[in-house]
XYZ file of C-alpha atoms in Angstrom:
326
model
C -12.065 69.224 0.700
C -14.670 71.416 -0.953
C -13.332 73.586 -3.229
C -16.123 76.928 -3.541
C -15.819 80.230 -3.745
C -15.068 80.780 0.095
C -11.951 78.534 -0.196
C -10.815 79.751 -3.452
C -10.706 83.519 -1.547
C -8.964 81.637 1.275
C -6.209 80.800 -0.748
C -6.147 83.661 -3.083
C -5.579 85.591 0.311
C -2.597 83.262 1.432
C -0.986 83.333 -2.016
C -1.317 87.058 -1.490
C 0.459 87.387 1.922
C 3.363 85.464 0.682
C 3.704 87.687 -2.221
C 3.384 90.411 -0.095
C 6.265 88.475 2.517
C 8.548 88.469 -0.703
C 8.210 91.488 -1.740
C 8.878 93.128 1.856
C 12.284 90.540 1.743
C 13.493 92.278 -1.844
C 12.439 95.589 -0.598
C 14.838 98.147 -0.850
C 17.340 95.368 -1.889
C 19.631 95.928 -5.346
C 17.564 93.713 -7.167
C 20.095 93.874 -10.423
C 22.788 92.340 -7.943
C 21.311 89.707 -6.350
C 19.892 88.928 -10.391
C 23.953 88.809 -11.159
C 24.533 86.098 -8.517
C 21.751 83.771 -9.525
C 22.817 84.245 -12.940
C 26.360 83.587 -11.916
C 25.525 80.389 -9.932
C 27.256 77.209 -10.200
C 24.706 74.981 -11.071
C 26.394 71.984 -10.964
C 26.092 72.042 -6.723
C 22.071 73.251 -7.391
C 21.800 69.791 -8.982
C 23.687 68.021 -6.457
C 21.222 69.962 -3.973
C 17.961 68.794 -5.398
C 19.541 65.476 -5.585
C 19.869 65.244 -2.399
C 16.030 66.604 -1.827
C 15.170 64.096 -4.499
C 16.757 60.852 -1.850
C 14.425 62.878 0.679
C 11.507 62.535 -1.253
C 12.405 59.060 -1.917
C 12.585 57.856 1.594
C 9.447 59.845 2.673
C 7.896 57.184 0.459
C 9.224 54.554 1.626
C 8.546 55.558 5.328
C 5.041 55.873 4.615
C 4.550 52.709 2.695
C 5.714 51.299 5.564
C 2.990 52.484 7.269
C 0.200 51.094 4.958
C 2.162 47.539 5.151
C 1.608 47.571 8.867
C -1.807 47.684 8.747
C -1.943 45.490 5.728
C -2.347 47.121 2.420
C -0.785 46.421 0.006
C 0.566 49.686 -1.751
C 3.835 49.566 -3.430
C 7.064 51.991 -3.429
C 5.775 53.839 -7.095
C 2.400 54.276 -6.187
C 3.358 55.883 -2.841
C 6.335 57.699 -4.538
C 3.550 59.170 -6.592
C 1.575 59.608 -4.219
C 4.328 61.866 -2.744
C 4.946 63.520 -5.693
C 1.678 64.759 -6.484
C 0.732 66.078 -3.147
C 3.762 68.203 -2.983
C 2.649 69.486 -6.771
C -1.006 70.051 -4.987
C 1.106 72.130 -2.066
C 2.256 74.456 -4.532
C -1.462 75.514 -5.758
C -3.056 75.030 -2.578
C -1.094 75.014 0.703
C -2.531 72.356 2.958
C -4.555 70.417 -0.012
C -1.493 68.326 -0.917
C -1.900 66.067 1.863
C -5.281 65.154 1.065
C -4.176 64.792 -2.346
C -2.098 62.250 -1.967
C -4.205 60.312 -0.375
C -6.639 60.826 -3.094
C -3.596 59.061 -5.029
C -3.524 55.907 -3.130
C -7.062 55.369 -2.734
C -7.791 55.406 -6.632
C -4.145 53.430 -7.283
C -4.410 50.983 -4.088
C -8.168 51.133 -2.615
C -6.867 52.119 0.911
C -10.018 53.983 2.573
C -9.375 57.816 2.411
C -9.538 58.260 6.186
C -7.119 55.228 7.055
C -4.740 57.156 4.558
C -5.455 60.175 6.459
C -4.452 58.713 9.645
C -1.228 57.396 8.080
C -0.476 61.295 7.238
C -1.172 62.841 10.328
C 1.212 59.990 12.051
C 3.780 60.458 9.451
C 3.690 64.096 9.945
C 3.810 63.779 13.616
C 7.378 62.473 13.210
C 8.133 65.619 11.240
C 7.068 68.017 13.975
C 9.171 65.860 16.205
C 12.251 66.106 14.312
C 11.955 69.918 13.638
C 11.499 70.784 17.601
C 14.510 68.035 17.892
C 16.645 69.660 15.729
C 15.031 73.623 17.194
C 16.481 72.728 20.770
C 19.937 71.168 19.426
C 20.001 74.574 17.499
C 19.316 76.232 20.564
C 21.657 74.246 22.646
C 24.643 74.119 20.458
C 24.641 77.461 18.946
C 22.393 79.522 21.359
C 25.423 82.737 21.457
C 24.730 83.067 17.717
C 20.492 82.844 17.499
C 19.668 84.065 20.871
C 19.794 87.767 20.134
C 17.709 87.316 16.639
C 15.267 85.102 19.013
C 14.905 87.727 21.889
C 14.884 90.744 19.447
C 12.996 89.771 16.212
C 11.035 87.118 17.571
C 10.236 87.344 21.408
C 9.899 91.015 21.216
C 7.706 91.330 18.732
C 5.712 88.274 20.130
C 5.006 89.615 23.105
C 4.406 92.893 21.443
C 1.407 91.544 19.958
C 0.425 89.205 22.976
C 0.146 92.049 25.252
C -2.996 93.777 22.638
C -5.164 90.225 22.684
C -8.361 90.532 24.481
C -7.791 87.461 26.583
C -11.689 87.431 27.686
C -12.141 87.239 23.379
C -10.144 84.433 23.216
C -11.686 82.407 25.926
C -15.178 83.261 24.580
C -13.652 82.042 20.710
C -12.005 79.013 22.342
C -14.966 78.033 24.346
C -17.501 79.151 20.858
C -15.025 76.514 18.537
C -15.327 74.002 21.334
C -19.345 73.899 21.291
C -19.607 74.124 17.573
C -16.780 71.098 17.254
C -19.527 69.118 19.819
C -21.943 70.227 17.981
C -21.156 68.590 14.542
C -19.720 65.780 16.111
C -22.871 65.103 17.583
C -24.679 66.222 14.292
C -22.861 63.838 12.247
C -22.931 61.279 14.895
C -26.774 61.612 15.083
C -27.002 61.721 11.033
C -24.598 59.510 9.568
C -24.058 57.429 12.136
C -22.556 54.158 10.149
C -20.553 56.252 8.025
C -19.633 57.901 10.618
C -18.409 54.903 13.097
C -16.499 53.776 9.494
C -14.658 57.030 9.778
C -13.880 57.027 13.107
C -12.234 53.073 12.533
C -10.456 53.681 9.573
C -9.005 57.516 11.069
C -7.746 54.754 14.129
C -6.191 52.523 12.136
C -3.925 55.070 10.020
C -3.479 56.705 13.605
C -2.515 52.931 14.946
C 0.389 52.286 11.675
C 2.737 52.812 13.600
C 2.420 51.198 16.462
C 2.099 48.076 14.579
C 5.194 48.613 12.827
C 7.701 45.407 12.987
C 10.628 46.990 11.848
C 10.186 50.663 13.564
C 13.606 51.042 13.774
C 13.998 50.924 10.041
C 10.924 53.689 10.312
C 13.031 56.044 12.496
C 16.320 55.385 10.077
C 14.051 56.767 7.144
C 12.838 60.050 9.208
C 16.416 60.290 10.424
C 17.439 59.852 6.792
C 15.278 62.481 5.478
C 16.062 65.065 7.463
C 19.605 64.551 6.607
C 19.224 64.786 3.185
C 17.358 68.326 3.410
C 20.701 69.209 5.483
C 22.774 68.061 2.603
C 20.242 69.832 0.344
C 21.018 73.136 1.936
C 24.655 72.810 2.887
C 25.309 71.472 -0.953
C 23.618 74.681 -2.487
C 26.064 76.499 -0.019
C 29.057 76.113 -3.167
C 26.797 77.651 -5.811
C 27.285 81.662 -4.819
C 30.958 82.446 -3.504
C 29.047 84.685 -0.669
C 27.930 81.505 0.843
C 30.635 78.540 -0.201
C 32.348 79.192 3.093
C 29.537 78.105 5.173
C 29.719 75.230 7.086
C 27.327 72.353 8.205
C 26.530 74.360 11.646
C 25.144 77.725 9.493
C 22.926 74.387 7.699
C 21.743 72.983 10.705
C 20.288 76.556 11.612
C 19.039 77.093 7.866
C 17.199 73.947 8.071
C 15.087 74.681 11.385
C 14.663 77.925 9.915
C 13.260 76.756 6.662
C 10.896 74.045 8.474
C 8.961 76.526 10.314
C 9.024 78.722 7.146
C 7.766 75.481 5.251
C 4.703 75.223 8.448
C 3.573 78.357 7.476
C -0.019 78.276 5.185
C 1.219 79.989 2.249
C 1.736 78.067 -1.075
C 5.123 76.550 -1.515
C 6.422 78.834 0.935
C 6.932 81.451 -1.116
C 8.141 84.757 0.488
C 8.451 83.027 3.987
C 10.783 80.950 3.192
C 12.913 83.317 1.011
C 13.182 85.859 4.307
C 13.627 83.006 7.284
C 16.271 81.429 5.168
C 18.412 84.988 4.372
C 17.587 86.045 7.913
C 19.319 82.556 8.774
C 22.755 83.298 7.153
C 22.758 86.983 8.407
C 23.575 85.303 11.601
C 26.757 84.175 10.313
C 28.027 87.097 8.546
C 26.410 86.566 5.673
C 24.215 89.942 3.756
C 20.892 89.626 3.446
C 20.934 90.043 -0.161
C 23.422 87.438 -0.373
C 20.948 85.376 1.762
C 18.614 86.416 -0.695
C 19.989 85.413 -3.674
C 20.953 81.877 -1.941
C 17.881 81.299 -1.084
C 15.895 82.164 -4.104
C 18.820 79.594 -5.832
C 17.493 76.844 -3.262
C 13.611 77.489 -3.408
C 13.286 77.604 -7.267
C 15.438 74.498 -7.493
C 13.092 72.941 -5.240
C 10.071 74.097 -6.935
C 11.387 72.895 -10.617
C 11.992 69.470 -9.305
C 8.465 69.410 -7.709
C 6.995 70.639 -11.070
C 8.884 68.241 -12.927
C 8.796 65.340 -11.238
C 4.817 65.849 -9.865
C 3.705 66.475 -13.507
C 5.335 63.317 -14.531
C 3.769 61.351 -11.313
C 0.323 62.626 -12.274
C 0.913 61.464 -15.922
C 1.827 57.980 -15.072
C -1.616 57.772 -12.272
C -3.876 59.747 -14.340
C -2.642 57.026 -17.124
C -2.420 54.057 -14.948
C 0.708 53.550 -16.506
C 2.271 53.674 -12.623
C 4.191 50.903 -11.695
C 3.854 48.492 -9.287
């Protein structure tokens, strides 16, 4: 990824929406009360939380060195924990960038060819998207009385709102524009770097094949399984630190959860602002305020954020001083 002046604007402009997302969330909120509930937190469950996020990030390693083992390298549990680590330190700077990061990890600690690694991402990540529209529909199916009308009114509505002004002949001529040009440079590249660019293509299908050459792909699915449950605990944990939301149950988690993943999707860096208003939106369907959802999930996101500044920082350290181990 080049980083020039066009990209830096790119992400200046991101950072910018979400601060502009957050600030629309605390608008016209009493700022001084939801203050008084963070202050008033019981930390003791916002450990326990990022605990819990910590296993996550723990098993996200594993899962994907699981993936470089099937198509034999050889990287071990720290340097992909690192790995890990650092990209989600990267995510908070520059949204997007972390996953190339990390890869940038394992090729300096292991050797793995950056594009092989890349392929290992995207396959990991597919499992990701999986699980979120998984756990969407059993959201959907299970407690559809309680999100429907938020889905037809906020959503839907203002979906099709904005569907109904696109220029459909504009987005044919874009789509069928992007298509030439993606020829194009294929063909370019092809014609130019032709090699390097067959070496690409191998090691992109390789990282794209991990998984099918997985021996033990149930133990795979446990760990995708496992994280996901973790990030439930995560949420339904940091439920007991504000008395507005200790009540809540594991069903009001399960919708905070696919609420928070799409929020997560979203290009902005660390999800800031997104995440704060699809999580408080979240608990307003079960009776919570949304400056109690507010100050809940402002408890939830920093926590998250400290651990990935903490715990990145010291991941970088031990690479940057190849004192990682093995």
């Amino acid at each position: 990824m080049t980083f020039d002046l066009k990209t830096a604007l790119k992400f200046i402009i991101l950072f910018l929406i979400g601060i502009g997302v957050l600030y629309l969330a605390f608008r016209g909120q009493n700022l001084e009360k939801i203050w008084q509930e963070i202050k008033t937190a019981n930390y003791f469950w916002v450990v326990i939380s990022a605990i819990a996020v910590l296993i996550a990030h723990v098993l996200r390693a594993l899962r994907w060195q699981m993936l470089y083992h099937s198509i034999h390298y050889n990287v071990s549990f720290w340097q992909a924990y690192h790995a890990v680590m650092i990209g989600y330190l990267a995510n908070l700077a520059l949204p997007r960038f972390g996953e190339i990061g990390r890869c940038s990890v394992v090729h300096k600690a292991a050797k793995v060819p950056m594009f092989a690694s890349i392929g290992t991402v995207i396959t990991e990540r597919l499992f990701d998207v999986v699980m979120l529209l998984l756990t969407s529909l059993a959201m959907l199916i299970f407690q559809y009385e309680i999100v429907a009308d938020f889905l037809y009114q906020t959503i839907y509505l203002n979906l099709a709102k904005k569907v109904s002004m696109v220029n459909y002949w504009w987005l044919v001529g874009l789509g069928v524009v992007f298509l030439l040009l993606a020829v194009s440079v294929v063909y370019f590249l092809r014609q130019k770097f032709n090699k390097k660019f067959l070496r690409i293509f191998v090691n992109l299908r390789q990282g794209f094949g991990s998984y099918s050459k997985l021996k033990q792909k149930g133990l795979f699915l446990t760990y995708t399984l496992g994280i996901w449950f973790f990030y439930l605990l995560s949420v339904y944990f940091a439920f007991s630190s504000i008395q507005a939301t200790s009540e809540l149950h594991f069903n009001a988690a399960f919708t905070a959860i696919v609420f928070s993943g799409f929020a997560m999707a979203a290009p902005v860096q660390g999800g800031i602002g997104v995440f704060h208003w699809m999580v408080a939106q979240s608990l307003v369907l079960y009776g919570i305020s949304f400056k109690d959802g507010l100050a809940y999930s402002t408890i939830i996101h920093s926590s998250q954020v400290l651990l990935i500044l903490l715990l990145g920082s010291l991941s970088l350290f031990f690479i940057l001083t190849k004192k990682e181990l093995r």
